[in-house]
Coordinates of C-alpha atoms and ligand atoms in Angstrom, one line a residue:
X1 CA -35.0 -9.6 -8.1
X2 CA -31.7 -10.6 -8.5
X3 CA -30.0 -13.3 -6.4
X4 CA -26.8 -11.5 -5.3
X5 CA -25.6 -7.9 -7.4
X6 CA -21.9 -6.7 -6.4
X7 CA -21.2 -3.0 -6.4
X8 CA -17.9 -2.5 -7.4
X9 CA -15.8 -4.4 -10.8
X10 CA -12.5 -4.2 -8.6
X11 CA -10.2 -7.4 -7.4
X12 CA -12.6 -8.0 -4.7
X13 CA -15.2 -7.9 -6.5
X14 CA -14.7 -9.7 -9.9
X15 CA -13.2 -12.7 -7.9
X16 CA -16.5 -12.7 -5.1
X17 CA -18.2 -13.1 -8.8
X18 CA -16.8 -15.6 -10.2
X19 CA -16.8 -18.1 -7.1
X20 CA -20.6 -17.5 -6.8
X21 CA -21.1 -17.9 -10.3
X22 CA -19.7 -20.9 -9.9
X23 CA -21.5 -22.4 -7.3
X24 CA -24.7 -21.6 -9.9
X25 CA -25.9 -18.2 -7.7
X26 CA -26.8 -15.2 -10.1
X27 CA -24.6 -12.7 -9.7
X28 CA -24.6 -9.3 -11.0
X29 CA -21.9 -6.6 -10.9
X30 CA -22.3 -3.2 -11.2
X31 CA -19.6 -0.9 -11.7
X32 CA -19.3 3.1 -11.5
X33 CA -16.7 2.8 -14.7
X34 CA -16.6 2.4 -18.0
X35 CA -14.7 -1.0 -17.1
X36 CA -14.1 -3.2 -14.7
X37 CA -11.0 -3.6 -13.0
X38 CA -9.4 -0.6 -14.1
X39 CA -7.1 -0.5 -10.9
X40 CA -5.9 -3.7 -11.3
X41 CA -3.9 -2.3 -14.4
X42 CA -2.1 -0.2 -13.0
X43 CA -0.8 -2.4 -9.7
X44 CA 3.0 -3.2 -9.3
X45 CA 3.7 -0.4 -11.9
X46 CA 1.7 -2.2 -14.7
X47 CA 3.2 -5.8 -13.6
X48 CA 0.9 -6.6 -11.1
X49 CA 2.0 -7.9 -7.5
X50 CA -0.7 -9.8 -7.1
X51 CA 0.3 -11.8 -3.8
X52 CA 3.3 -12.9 -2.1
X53 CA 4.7 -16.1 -0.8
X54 CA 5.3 -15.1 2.6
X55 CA 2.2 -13.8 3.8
X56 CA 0.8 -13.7 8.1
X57 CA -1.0 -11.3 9.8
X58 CA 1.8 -9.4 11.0
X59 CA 1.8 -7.7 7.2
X60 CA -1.7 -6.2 7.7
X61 CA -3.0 -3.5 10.3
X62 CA -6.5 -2.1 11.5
X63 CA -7.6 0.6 13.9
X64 CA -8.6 -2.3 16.5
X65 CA -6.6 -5.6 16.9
X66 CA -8.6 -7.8 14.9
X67 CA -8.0 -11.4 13.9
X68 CA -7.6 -11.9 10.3
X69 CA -5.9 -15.4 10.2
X70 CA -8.8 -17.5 9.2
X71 CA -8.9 -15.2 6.1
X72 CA -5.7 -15.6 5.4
X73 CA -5.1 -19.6 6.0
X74 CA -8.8 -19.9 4.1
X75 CA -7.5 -17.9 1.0
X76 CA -3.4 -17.5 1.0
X77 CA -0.6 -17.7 -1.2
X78 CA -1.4 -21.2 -2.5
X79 CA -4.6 -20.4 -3.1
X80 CA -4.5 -17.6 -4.9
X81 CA -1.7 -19.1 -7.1
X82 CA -3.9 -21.8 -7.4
X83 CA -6.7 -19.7 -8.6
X84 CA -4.7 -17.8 -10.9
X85 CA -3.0 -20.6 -12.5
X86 CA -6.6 -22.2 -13.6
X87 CA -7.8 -19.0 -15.0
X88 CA -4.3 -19.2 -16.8
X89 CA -1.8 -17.4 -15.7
X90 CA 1.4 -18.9 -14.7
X91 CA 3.3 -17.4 -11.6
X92 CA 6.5 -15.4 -11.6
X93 CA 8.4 -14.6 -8.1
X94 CA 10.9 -12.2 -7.2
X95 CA 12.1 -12.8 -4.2
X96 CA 8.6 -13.0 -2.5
X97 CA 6.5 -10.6 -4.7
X98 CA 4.2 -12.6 -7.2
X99 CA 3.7 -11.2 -10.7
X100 CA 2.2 -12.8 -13.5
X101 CA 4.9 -14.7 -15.4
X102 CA 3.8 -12.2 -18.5
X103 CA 4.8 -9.2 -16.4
X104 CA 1.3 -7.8 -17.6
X105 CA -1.1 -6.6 -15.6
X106 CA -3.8 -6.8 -18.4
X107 CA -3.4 -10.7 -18.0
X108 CA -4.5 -10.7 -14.7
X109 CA -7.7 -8.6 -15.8
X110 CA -8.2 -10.4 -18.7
X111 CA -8.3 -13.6 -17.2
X112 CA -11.0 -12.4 -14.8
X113 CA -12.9 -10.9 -17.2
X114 CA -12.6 -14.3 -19.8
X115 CA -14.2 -16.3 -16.7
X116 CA -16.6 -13.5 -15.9
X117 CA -17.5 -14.4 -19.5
X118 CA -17.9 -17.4 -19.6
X119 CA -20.1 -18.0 -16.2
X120 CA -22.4 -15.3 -17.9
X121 CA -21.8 -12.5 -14.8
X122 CA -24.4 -9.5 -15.6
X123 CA -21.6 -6.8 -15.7
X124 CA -23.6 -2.9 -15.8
X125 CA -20.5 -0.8 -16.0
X126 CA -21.2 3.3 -16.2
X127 CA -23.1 2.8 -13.1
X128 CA -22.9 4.7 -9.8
X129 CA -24.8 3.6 -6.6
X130 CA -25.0 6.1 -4.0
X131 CA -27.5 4.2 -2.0
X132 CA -28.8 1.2 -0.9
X133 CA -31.9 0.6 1.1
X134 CA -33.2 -2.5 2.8
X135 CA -36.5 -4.4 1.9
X136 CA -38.5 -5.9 3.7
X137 CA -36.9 -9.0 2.2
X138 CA -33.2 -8.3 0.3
X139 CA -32.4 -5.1 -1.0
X140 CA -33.1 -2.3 -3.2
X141 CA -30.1 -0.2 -4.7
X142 CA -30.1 3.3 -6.3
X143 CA -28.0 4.4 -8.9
X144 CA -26.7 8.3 -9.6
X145 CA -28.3 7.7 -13.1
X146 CA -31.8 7.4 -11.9
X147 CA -31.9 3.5 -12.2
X148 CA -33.1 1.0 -9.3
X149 CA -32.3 -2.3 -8.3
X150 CA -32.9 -5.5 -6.2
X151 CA -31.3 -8.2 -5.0
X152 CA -31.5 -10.6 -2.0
X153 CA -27.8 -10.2 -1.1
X154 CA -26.0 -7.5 -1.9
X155 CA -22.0 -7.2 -1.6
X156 CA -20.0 -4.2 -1.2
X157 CA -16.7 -4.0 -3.2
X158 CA -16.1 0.0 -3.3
X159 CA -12.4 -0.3 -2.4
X160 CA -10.8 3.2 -0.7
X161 CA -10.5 6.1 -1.5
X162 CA -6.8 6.3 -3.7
X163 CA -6.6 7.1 -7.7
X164 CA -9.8 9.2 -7.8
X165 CA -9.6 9.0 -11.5
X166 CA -10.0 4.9 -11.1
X167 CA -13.5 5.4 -9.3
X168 CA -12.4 5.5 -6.0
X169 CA -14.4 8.3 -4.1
X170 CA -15.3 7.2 -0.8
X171 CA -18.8 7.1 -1.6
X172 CA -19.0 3.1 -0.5
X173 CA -18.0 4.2 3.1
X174 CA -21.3 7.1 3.1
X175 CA -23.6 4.1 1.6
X176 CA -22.0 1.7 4.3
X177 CA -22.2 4.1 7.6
X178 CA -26.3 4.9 6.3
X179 CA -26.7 1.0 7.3
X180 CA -25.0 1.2 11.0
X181 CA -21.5 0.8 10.0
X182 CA -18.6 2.9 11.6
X183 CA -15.9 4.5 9.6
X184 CA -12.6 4.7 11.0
X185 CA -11.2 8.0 9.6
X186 CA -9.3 7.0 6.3
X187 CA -5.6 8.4 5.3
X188 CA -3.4 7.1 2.4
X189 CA -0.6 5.0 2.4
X190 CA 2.0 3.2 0.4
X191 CA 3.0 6.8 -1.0
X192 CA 5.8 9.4 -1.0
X193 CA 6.5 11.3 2.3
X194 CA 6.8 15.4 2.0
X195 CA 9.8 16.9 3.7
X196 CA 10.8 20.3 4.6
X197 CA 14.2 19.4 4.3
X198 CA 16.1 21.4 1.9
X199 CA 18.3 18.6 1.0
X200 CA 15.8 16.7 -0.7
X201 CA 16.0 19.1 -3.3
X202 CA 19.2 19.1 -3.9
X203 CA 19.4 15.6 -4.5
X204 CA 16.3 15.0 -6.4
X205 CA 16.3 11.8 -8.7
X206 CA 19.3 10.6 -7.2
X207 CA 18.7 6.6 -5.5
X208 CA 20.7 5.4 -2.1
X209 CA 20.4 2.2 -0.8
X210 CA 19.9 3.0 3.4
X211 CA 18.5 2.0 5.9
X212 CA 15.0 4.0 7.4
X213 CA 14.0 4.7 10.3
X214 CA 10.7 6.9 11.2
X215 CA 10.5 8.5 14.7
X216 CA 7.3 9.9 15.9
X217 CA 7.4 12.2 18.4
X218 CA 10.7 10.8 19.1
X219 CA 9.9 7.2 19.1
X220 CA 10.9 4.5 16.7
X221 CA 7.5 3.4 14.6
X222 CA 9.2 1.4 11.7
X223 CA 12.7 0.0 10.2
X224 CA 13.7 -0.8 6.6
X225 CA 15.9 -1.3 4.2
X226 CA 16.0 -0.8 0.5
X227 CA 16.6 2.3 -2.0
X228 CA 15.3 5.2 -1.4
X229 CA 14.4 7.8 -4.1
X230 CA 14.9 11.9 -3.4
X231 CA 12.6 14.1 -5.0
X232 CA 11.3 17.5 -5.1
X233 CA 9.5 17.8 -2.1
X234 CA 10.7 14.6 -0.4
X235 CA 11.3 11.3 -0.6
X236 CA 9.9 7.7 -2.1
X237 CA 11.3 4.1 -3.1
X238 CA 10.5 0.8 -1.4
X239 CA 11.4 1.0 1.9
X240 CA 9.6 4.7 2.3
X241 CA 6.2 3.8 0.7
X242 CA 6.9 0.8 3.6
X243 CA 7.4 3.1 6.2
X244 CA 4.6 6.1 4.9
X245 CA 1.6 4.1 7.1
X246 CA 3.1 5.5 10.1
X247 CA 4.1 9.0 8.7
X248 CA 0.6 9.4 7.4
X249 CA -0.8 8.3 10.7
X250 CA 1.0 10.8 12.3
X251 CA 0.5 13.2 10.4
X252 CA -3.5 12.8 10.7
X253 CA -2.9 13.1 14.7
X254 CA -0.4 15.9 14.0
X255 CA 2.4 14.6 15.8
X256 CA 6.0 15.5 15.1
X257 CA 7.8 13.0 12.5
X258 CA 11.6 12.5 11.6
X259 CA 13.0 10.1 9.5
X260 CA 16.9 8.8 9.6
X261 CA 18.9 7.8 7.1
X262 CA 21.7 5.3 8.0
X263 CA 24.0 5.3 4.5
X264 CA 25.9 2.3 6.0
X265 CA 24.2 -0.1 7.9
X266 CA 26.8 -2.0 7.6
X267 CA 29.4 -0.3 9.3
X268 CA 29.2 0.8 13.3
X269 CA 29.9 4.2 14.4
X270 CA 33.0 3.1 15.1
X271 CA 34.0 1.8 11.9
X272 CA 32.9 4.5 10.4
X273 CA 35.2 6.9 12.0
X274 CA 38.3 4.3 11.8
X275 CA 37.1 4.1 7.7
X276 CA 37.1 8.3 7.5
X277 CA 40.7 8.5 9.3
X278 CA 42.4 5.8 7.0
X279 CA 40.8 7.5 3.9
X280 CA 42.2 11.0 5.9
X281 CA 45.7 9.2 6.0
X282 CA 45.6 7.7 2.8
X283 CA 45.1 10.8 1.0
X284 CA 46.0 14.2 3.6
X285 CA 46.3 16.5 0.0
X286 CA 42.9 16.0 -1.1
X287 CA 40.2 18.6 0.1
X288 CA 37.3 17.9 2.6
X289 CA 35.0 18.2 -0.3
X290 CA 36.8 15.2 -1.9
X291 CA 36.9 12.8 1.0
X292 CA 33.5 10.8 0.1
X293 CA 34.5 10.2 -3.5
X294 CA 33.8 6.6 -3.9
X295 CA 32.0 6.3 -1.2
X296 CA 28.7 8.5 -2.0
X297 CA 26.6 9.2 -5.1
X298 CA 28.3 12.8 -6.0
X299 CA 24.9 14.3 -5.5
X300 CA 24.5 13.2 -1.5
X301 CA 28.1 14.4 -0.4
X302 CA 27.4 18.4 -0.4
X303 CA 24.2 18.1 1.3
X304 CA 26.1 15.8 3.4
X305 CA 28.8 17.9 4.2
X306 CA 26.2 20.7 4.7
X307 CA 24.0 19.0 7.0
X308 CA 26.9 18.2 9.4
X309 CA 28.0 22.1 9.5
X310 CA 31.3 21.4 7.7
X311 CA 32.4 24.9 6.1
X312 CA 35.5 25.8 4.0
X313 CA 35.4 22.5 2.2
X314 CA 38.1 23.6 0.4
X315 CA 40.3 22.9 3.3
X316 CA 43.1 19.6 3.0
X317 CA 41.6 17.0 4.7
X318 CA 44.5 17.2 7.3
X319 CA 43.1 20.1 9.0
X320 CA 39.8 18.1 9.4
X321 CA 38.6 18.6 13.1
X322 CA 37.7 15.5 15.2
X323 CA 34.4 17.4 16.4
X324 CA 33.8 17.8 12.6
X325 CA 34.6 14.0 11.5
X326 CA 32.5 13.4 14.2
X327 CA 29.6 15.2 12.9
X328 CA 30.3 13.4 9.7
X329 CA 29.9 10.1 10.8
X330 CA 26.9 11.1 12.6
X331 CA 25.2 12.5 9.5
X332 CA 26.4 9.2 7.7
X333 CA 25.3 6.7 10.4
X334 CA 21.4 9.0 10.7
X335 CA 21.1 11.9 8.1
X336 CA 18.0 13.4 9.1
X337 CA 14.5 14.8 7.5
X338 CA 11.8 16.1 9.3
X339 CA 8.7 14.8 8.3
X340 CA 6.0 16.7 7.1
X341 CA 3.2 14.3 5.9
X342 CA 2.4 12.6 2.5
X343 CA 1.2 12.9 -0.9
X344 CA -2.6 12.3 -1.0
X345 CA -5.1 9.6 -1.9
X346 CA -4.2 10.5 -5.7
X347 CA -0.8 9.5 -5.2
X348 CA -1.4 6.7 -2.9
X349 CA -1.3 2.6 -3.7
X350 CA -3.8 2.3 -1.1
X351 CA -6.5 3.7 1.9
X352 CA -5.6 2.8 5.5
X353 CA -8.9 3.2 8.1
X354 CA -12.5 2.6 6.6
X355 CA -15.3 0.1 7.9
X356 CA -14.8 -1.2 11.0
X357 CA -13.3 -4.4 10.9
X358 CA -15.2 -5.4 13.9
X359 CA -18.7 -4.7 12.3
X360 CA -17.5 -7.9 9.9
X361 CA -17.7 -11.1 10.7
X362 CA -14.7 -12.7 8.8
X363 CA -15.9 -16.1 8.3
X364 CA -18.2 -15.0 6.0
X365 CA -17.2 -11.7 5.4
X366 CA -20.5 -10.5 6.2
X367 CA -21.4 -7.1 7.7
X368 CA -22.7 -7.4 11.9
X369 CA -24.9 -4.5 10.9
X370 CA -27.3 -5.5 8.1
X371 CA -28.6 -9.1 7.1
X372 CA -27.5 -10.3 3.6
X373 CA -25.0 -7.5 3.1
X374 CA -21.4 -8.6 2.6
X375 CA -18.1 -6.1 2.3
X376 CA -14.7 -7.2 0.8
X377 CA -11.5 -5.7 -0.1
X378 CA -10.5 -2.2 0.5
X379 CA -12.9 0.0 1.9
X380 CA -13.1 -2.2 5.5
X381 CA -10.2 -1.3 7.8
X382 CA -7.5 -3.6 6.9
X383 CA -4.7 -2.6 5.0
X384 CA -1.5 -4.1 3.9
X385 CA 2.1 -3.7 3.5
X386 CA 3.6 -3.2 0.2
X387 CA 4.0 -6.3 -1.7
X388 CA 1.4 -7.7 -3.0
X389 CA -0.6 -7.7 0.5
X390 CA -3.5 -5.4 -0.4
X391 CA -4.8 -7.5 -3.7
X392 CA -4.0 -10.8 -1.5
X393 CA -6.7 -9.2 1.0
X394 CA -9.1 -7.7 -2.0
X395 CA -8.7 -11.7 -3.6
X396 CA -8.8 -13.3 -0.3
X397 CA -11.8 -11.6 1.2
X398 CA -13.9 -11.6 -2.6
X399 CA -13.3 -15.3 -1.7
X400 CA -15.2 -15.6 1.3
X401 CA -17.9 -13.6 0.0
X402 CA -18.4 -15.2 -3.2
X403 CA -18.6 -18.9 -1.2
X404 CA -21.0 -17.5 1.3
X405 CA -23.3 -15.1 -1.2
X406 CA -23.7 -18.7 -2.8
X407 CA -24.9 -20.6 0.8
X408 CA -28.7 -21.1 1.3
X409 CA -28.7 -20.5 4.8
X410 CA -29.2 -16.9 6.5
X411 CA -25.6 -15.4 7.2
X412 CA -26.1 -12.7 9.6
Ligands
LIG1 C1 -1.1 2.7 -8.4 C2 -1.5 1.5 -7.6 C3 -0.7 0.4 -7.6 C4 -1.0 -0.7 -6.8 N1 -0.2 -1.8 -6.8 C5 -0.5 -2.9 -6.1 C6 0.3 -4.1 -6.2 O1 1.2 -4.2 -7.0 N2 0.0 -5.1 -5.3 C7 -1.1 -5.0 -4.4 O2 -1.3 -6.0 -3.7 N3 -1.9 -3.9 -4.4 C8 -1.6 -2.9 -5.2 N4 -2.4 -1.8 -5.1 C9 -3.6 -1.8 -4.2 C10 -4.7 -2.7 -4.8 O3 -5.0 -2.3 -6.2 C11 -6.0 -2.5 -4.0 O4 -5.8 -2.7 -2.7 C12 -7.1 -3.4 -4.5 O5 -7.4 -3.2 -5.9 C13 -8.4 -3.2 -3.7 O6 -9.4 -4.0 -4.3 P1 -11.0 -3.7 -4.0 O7 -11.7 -4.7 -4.7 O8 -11.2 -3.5 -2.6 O9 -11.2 -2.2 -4.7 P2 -10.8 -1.7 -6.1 O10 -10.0 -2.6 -6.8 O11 -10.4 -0.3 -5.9 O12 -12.3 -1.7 -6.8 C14 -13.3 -1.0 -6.4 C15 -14.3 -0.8 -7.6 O13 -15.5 -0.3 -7.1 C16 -15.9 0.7 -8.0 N5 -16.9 1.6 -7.3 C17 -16.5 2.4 -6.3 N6 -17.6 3.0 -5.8 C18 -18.7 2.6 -6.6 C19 -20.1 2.9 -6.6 N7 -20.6 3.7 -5.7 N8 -20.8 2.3 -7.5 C20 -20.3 1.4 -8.4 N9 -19.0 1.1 -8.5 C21 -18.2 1.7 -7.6 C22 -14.6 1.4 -8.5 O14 -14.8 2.0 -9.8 C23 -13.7 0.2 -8.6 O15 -13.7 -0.4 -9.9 C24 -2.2 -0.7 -5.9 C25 -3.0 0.4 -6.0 C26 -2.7 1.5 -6.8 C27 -3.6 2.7 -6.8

């Protein structure tokens, strides 16, 4: 029987390894994939955001209010770039995302894996569990491909349920909910939002820096700022992939979602209209369809003219109504998309929902349910904001349960 065996090569779990490995406990990782950490190469669009220097609860949510700040202050930024930096690689920080200061995801893997290595971590890759059964002392764990295991402490590392083709299935949260364990209904986030809106369309590929806002059923769920990207059937960019927790949300409790573009924060209503009338002045012989030159990407001024019901754009701009300037400025200040969803898990960064958080007892990141069973990263309810937040929580929590995996004492 093995001491402790990890199901799951991810962030979570490759990190839980190496910190028991080196406190001398005989870990062993089995993995579904031909490799391990697979996802980690493709984080931060092959750069890997691995943390973030500015990192507090308020970044991470959960079906129930649950209190993550010992995780956090007992495995944070410092940490972490601690960590890193004695596996080897040296930090790189824009603004307050982290990459590695090679801009390579495949360092961050193959640092793991060189330690991995070197503490001599059993690594079975090619290996699906789908489910593991207690003994009457430890635990015994079955494998898709007909093979058996055991091992005193078992720690499950599944992540969600995003980038199917990466291993990511779901199947951890069927294993975990045989033992006792809730699953708060999953739905992907950090992903594309699908609109309805025609416009979207018609300004596919084209970038504007705004400001978001998403309403649900009328009500303002979240703010931010940054470019946004139109495409085919809706939009993406920073500040929507920020925003998509709440659309998806919403979208899983089929509520009605809009989204508002503000294309100058910077300017009040007010300004806004003074700005349109002293272009109007400046220039009374150009046509309506020419009044946003210079002041719009060429590919957001028809569908803003449209959406504010301007016709006969040919018109000179001095026979521009006030209602219709009005309108303008409206469109301008909050041009609007109905919401209808987003892309799925094979799109998404990351899984919201999962195993309760309150059937884990965060000190030791052991499950409430079953003795000597321990879940980290992604597949428990917790997720993060965009940013380096989610592999903060996969390294933080892998932590834990590599530190207590390696204690003598019973951990339920
Ligand atoms: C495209 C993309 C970009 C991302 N970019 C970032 C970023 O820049 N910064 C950031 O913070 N986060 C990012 N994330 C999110 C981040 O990668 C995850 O939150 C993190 O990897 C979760 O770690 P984990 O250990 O919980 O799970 P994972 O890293 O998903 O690992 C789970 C492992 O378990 C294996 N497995 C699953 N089921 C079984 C089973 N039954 N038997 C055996 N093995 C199994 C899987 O094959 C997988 O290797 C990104 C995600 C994606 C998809």
């Amino acid at each position: 029987m093995r001491d402790v065996i990890i199901v799951g090569g991810g962030a979570s779990g490759l990190v839980a390894a190496i910190v028991a490995a080196r406190k001398g406990t005989q870990v062993c990782i089995i993995e579904r994939s031909n490799r391990v950490g697979k996802k980690i190469l493709v984080t931060g669009n092959g750069r890997c955001n691995m943390t973030n220097t500015q990192i507090t609860p308020k970044q991470y949510h959960s079906y129930d209010s649950v209190d993550i700040k010992s995780v956090l202050e007992r495995f944070g930024y410092e940490e972490t770039k601690n960590f890193f930096m004695e596996l080897g690689i040296m930090p790189l920080i824009e603004g307050k995302k982290v990459y590695p200061l090679s801009e390579q995801a495949t360092s961050v893997l193959d640092v793991l894996r060189m330690e991995i290595e070197r503490l001599g971590v059993e690594v079975i890759t090619d290996t699906k569990i789908t489910e593991i059964k207690p003994k009457k002392e430890g635990w015994q764990l079955f494998s898709e491909e007909g093979q058996t295991f055991e091992a005193h402490k078992v720690i499950m590392a599944t992540g969600g349920m995003t980038n199917t083709s990466l291993g990511c299935d779901g199947l951890g949260y069927e294993i975990l909910k045989k033992l006792g364990h809730t699953l708060k209904t999953p739905f992907p986030i950090l992903v594309h939002l699908l609109s309805s809106s025609p416009y979207c369309k018609m300004m596919k590929g084209t970038k504007v820096k705004a400001n978001v806002k998403i309403f649900v059923e009328g009500k303002l769920g979240r703010e931010e700022y940054g470019e946004v990207l139109f495409t085919e059937d809706g939009l993406s960019g920073p500040p929507i992939f920020q925003i998509s927790r709440v659309a998806s949300l919403a979208a899983l409790n089929k509520q009605d979602t809009e989204l508002t573009l503000d294309l100058f924060p910077n300017l009040s209503e007010d300004e806004m209209i003074s700005l349109l009338y002293e272009r109007i002045t400046a220039h009374p012989e150009r046509t309506i369809e020419q009044l946003l030159i210079g002041m719009l990407h060429k590919r957001v001024i028809m569908p803003v003219l449209k959406a504010a019901h301007i016709e006969s754009i040919h018109r000179l701009l001095e026979q521009l109504e006030y209602d219709e300037v009005m309108r303008l400025v409206q469109v301008l200040k909050a041009f609007n998309f109905s919401i209808q969803g987003t892309r799925g898990y094979k799109f998404a960064q990351v899984t919201a929902g999962g195993i309760r958080a309150t059937e884990i007892d965060f000190q030791t990141m052991a499950s409430l349910k079953a003795k000597n069973l321990y879940i980290t990263g992604e597949v428990m309810d917790v997720d993060g904001d965009c940013g380096g937040y989610n592999l903060q929580w996969a390294w933080a929590t892998g932590f834990i349960a590599g530190e207590s995996v390696s204690r003598n004492e019973d951990n339920k």
